Amino acid sequence: MHIVSFQEADVPAELRVQVLALQHEAWPGDTEPAEHVPTHDPSLRPLSMLLVDGDRVLSALDILSKEIEHRGVQYDVSGLSTVVTDPALRRRGYGVRLVEAAREHIEASGADLGIFTCDLPLRAFYERAGWQVLVGTVLVGGTPEVPYPSDQFEKVTMGLFCSEKGRRAATAFTGARIELYPGEIDRLW
């Protein structure tokens, strides 16, 4: 069992099919996912991380990255998206192992901070993997013209301050509205 990483567009077809099936099972949509259609906006530099056992995908996630401006300062940020584990294999630590690896990747990537939202019941899961709750913080997704704020859902914002710049600004990201604006495809990562 090991973790592999690929740019989303470079995930081998035999693994990509499994990832899409897991995502479709977790978040059923109106249509079946297509192997050749990206899940994420390429401008967010999606990095797919997979926990695999042989040729079987046990757990998968994507890291999305972009630059944002918050309170007049530019920050390089990354966040988790589409975190999923095979339902038959949950509660074995596979998801936590992968999310920990993603946290370590973000910490080493040069990002100022990691930030994303999750459903309230998943808070403890992400905390076990080393993320912290940013109390009262709302991520505003979508676009400036069509915002998509996380406080319209029962979500919590998770964070990680990676660089010295990010750590110095930690209080500016707590209890704040952060204009993430990842676009129309990844309305809220």
GROMACS .gro file of C-alpha atoms in nm:
model
  189
    1MET     CA    1   0.000   0.000   0.000
    2HIS     CA    2   0.142   0.339  -0.099
    3ILE     CA    3   0.050   0.692  -0.204
    4VAL     CA    4   0.094   0.815  -0.560
    5SER     CA    5   0.050   1.168  -0.692
    6PHE     CA    6  -0.026   1.296  -1.041
    7GLN     CA    7  -0.147   1.614  -1.199
    8GLU     CA    8  -0.517   1.542  -1.251
    9ALA     CA    9  -0.478   1.525  -1.628
   10ASP     CA   10  -0.198   1.268  -1.591
   11VAL     CA   11  -0.371   1.012  -1.365
   12PRO     CA   12  -0.338   0.675  -1.541
   13ALA     CA   13  -0.667   0.565  -1.697
   14GLU     CA   14  -0.702   0.248  -1.487
   15LEU     CA   15  -0.674   0.456  -1.168
   16ARG     CA   16  -0.880   0.751  -1.296
   17VAL     CA   17  -1.178   0.522  -1.368
   18GLN     CA   18  -1.173   0.400  -1.007
   19VAL     CA   19  -1.141   0.752  -0.865
   20LEU     CA   20  -1.436   0.872  -1.072
   21ALA     CA   21  -1.646   0.575  -0.959
   22LEU     CA   22  -1.570   0.651  -0.592
   23GLN     CA   23  -1.651   1.019  -0.643
   24HIS     CA   24  -1.974   0.936  -0.825
   25GLU     CA   25  -2.078   0.704  -0.544
   26ALA     CA   26  -2.005   0.972  -0.282
   27TRP     CA   27  -2.163   1.259  -0.478
   28PRO     CA   28  -2.407   1.117  -0.736
   29GLY     CA   29  -2.482   1.356  -1.017
   30ASP     CA   30  -2.717   1.364  -1.307
   31THR     CA   31  -2.463   1.208  -1.542
   32GLU     CA   32  -2.199   0.940  -1.524
   33PRO     CA   33  -1.846   1.082  -1.490
   34ALA     CA   34  -1.630   1.077  -1.803
   35GLU     CA   35  -1.272   0.960  -1.774
   36HIS     CA   36  -1.138   1.223  -2.014
   37VAL     CA   37  -1.324   1.521  -1.860
   38PRO     CA   38  -1.135   1.695  -1.577
   39THR     CA   39  -1.311   1.718  -1.242
   40HIS     CA   40  -1.143   2.049  -1.157
   41ASP     CA   41  -1.058   2.376  -1.326
   42PRO     CA   42  -0.703   2.330  -1.465
   43SER     CA   43  -0.614   2.684  -1.353
   44LEU     CA   44  -0.631   2.555  -0.992
   45ARG     CA   45  -0.341   2.317  -1.069
   46PRO     CA   46  -0.524   2.007  -0.940
   47LEU     CA   47  -0.293   1.746  -0.793
   48SER     CA   48  -0.449   1.404  -0.740
   49MET     CA   49  -0.322   1.197  -0.449
   50LEU     CA   50  -0.425   0.832  -0.433
   51LEU     CA   51  -0.374   0.565  -0.172
   52VAL     CA   52  -0.342   0.245  -0.370
   53ASP     CA   53  -0.296  -0.121  -0.291
   54GLY     CA   54  -0.157  -0.283  -0.603
   55ASP     CA   55  -0.384  -0.152  -0.878
   56ARG     CA   56  -0.681  -0.078  -0.647
   57VAL     CA   57  -0.762   0.278  -0.532
   58LEU     CA   58  -0.849   0.275  -0.162
   59SER     CA   59  -0.877   0.649  -0.107
   60ALA     CA   60  -0.833   0.961  -0.321
   61LEU     CA   61  -0.827   1.339  -0.293
   62ASP     CA   62  -0.727   1.641  -0.494
   63ILE     CA   63  -0.525   1.943  -0.385
   64LEU     CA   64  -0.627   2.269  -0.550
   65SER     CA   65  -0.405   2.578  -0.540
   66LYS     CA   66  -0.426   2.944  -0.627
   67GLU     CA   67  -0.323   3.290  -0.515
   68ILE     CA   68  -0.574   3.499  -0.321
   69GLU     CA   69  -0.580   3.847  -0.178
   70HIS     CA   70  -0.696   3.883   0.181
   71ARG     CA   71  -0.699   4.221   0.358
   72GLY     CA   72  -0.471   4.369   0.092
   73VAL     CA   73  -0.207   4.094   0.106
   74GLN     CA   74  -0.140   3.819  -0.152
   75TYR     CA   75  -0.122   3.459  -0.027
   76ASP     CA   76  -0.051   3.129  -0.198
   77VAL     CA   77  -0.319   2.888  -0.077
   78SER     CA   78  -0.401   2.523  -0.130
   79GLY     CA   79  -0.697   2.320  -0.020
   80LEU     CA   80  -0.839   1.972  -0.023
   81SER     CA   81  -1.118   1.869  -0.255
   82THR     CA   82  -1.307   1.549  -0.340
   83VAL     CA   83  -1.170   1.350  -0.045
   84VAL     CA   84  -1.316   1.001  -0.074
   85THR     CA   85  -1.250   0.648   0.054
   86ASP     CA   86  -1.400   0.328  -0.079
   87PRO     CA   87  -1.711   0.279   0.144
   88ALA     CA   88  -1.623  -0.089   0.198
   89LEU     CA   89  -1.286   0.018   0.342
   90ARG     CA   90  -1.381   0.305   0.572
   91ARG     CA   91  -1.277   0.320   0.938
   92ARG     CA   92  -0.941   0.156   0.866
   93GLY     CA   93  -0.737   0.478   0.870
   94TYR     CA   94  -0.690   0.500   0.495
   95GLY     CA   95  -0.853   0.841   0.460
   96VAL     CA   96  -0.663   0.989   0.755
   97ARG     CA   97  -0.336   0.855   0.615
   98LEU     CA   98  -0.403   1.020   0.279
   99VAL     CA   99  -0.520   1.351   0.430
  100GLU     CA  100  -0.206   1.359   0.650
  101ALA     CA  101   0.007   1.307   0.339
  102ALA     CA  102  -0.180   1.590   0.163
  103ARG     CA  103  -0.123   1.818   0.464
  104GLU     CA  104   0.249   1.736   0.456
  105HIS     CA  105   0.259   1.802   0.081
  106ILE     CA  106   0.092   2.142   0.125
  107GLU     CA  107   0.328   2.232   0.411
  108ALA     CA  108   0.629   2.151   0.192
  109SER     CA  109   0.490   2.312  -0.125
  110GLY     CA  110   0.564   2.675  -0.044
  111ALA     CA  111   0.198   2.759   0.018
  112ASP     CA  112   0.130   3.021   0.283
  113LEU     CA  113  -0.173   2.833   0.404
  114GLY     CA  114  -0.401   2.541   0.345
  115ILE     CA  115  -0.771   2.607   0.371
  116PHE     CA  116  -1.092   2.428   0.279
  117THR     CA  117  -1.440   2.354   0.410
  118CYS     CA  118  -1.592   2.027   0.520
  119ASP     CA  119  -1.928   1.909   0.649
  120LEU     CA  120  -1.959   1.951   1.027
  121PRO     CA  121  -1.958   1.575   1.100
  122LEU     CA  122  -1.615   1.545   0.932
  123ARG     CA  123  -1.445   1.804   1.156
  124ALA     CA  124  -1.289   1.547   1.393
  125PHE     CA  125  -1.165   1.340   1.098
  126TYR     CA  126  -0.966   1.634   0.960
  127GLU     CA  127  -0.845   1.736   1.305
  128ARG     CA  128  -0.701   1.383   1.349
  129ALA     CA  129  -0.507   1.442   1.028
  130GLY     CA  130  -0.349   1.763   1.164
  131TRP     CA  131  -0.584   2.034   1.039
  132GLN     CA  132  -0.734   2.296   1.271
  133VAL     CA  133  -1.076   2.459   1.274
  134LEU     CA  134  -1.081   2.827   1.182
  135VAL     CA  135  -1.366   2.931   1.409
  136GLY     CA  136  -1.616   3.160   1.241
  137THR     CA  137  -1.430   3.163   0.909
  138VAL     CA  138  -1.636   3.158   0.590
  139LEU     CA  139  -1.492   3.075   0.249
  140VAL     CA  140  -1.657   3.261  -0.035
  141GLY     CA  141  -1.642   3.046  -0.342
  142GLY     CA  142  -1.781   3.086  -0.691
  143THR     CA  143  -1.687   3.413  -0.857
  144PRO     CA  144  -1.711   3.779  -0.751
  145GLU     CA  145  -2.016   3.808  -0.979
  146VAL     CA  146  -2.180   3.490  -0.846
  147PRO     CA  147  -2.045   3.429  -0.493
  148TYR     CA  148  -2.096   3.094  -0.322
  149PRO     CA  149  -2.032   3.136   0.053
  150SER     CA  150  -1.978   2.834   0.276
  151ASP     CA  151  -2.203   2.970   0.551
  152GLN     CA  152  -2.510   2.883   0.344
  153PHE     CA  153  -2.434   2.521   0.438
  154GLU     CA  154  -2.354   2.339   0.762
  155LYS     CA  155  -1.981   2.352   0.702
  156VAL     CA  156  -1.672   2.433   0.901
  157THR     CA  157  -1.352   2.584   0.764
  158MET     CA  158  -1.030   2.393   0.825
  159GLY     CA  159  -0.690   2.558   0.806
  160LEU     CA  160  -0.318   2.509   0.822
  161PHE     CA  161  -0.060   2.790   0.839
  162CYS     CA  162   0.248   2.677   0.649
  163SER     CA  163   0.482   2.968   0.586
  164GLU     CA  164   0.609   3.233   0.824
  165LYS     CA  165   0.393   3.481   0.631
  166GLY     CA  166   0.090   3.255   0.682
  167ARG     CA  167   0.161   3.204   1.053
  168ARG     CA  168   0.197   3.580   1.108
  169ALA     CA  169  -0.145   3.631   0.943
  170ALA     CA  170  -0.328   3.351   1.128
  171THR     CA  171  -0.555   3.588   1.322
  172ALA     CA  172  -0.657   3.761   0.996
  173PHE     CA  173  -0.799   3.429   0.873
  174THR     CA  174  -0.992   3.344   1.191
  175GLY     CA  175  -1.352   3.464   1.204
  176ALA     CA  176  -1.311   3.619   0.859
  177ARG     CA  177  -1.481   3.602   0.521
  178ILE     CA  178  -1.218   3.485   0.278
  179GLU     CA  179  -1.274   3.552  -0.091
  180LEU     CA  180  -1.144   3.229  -0.238
  181TYR     CA  181  -1.331   3.255  -0.572
  182PRO     CA  182  -1.215   2.929  -0.734
  183GLY     CA  183  -1.459   2.977  -1.024
  184GLU     CA  184  -1.764   2.809  -1.171
  185ILE     CA  185  -1.632   2.449  -1.186
  186ASP     CA  186  -1.497   2.428  -0.831
  187ARG     CA  187  -1.745   2.662  -0.675
  188LEU     CA  188  -1.619   2.578  -0.327
  189TRP     CA  189  -1.321   2.353  -0.273
   0.00000   0.00000   0.00000
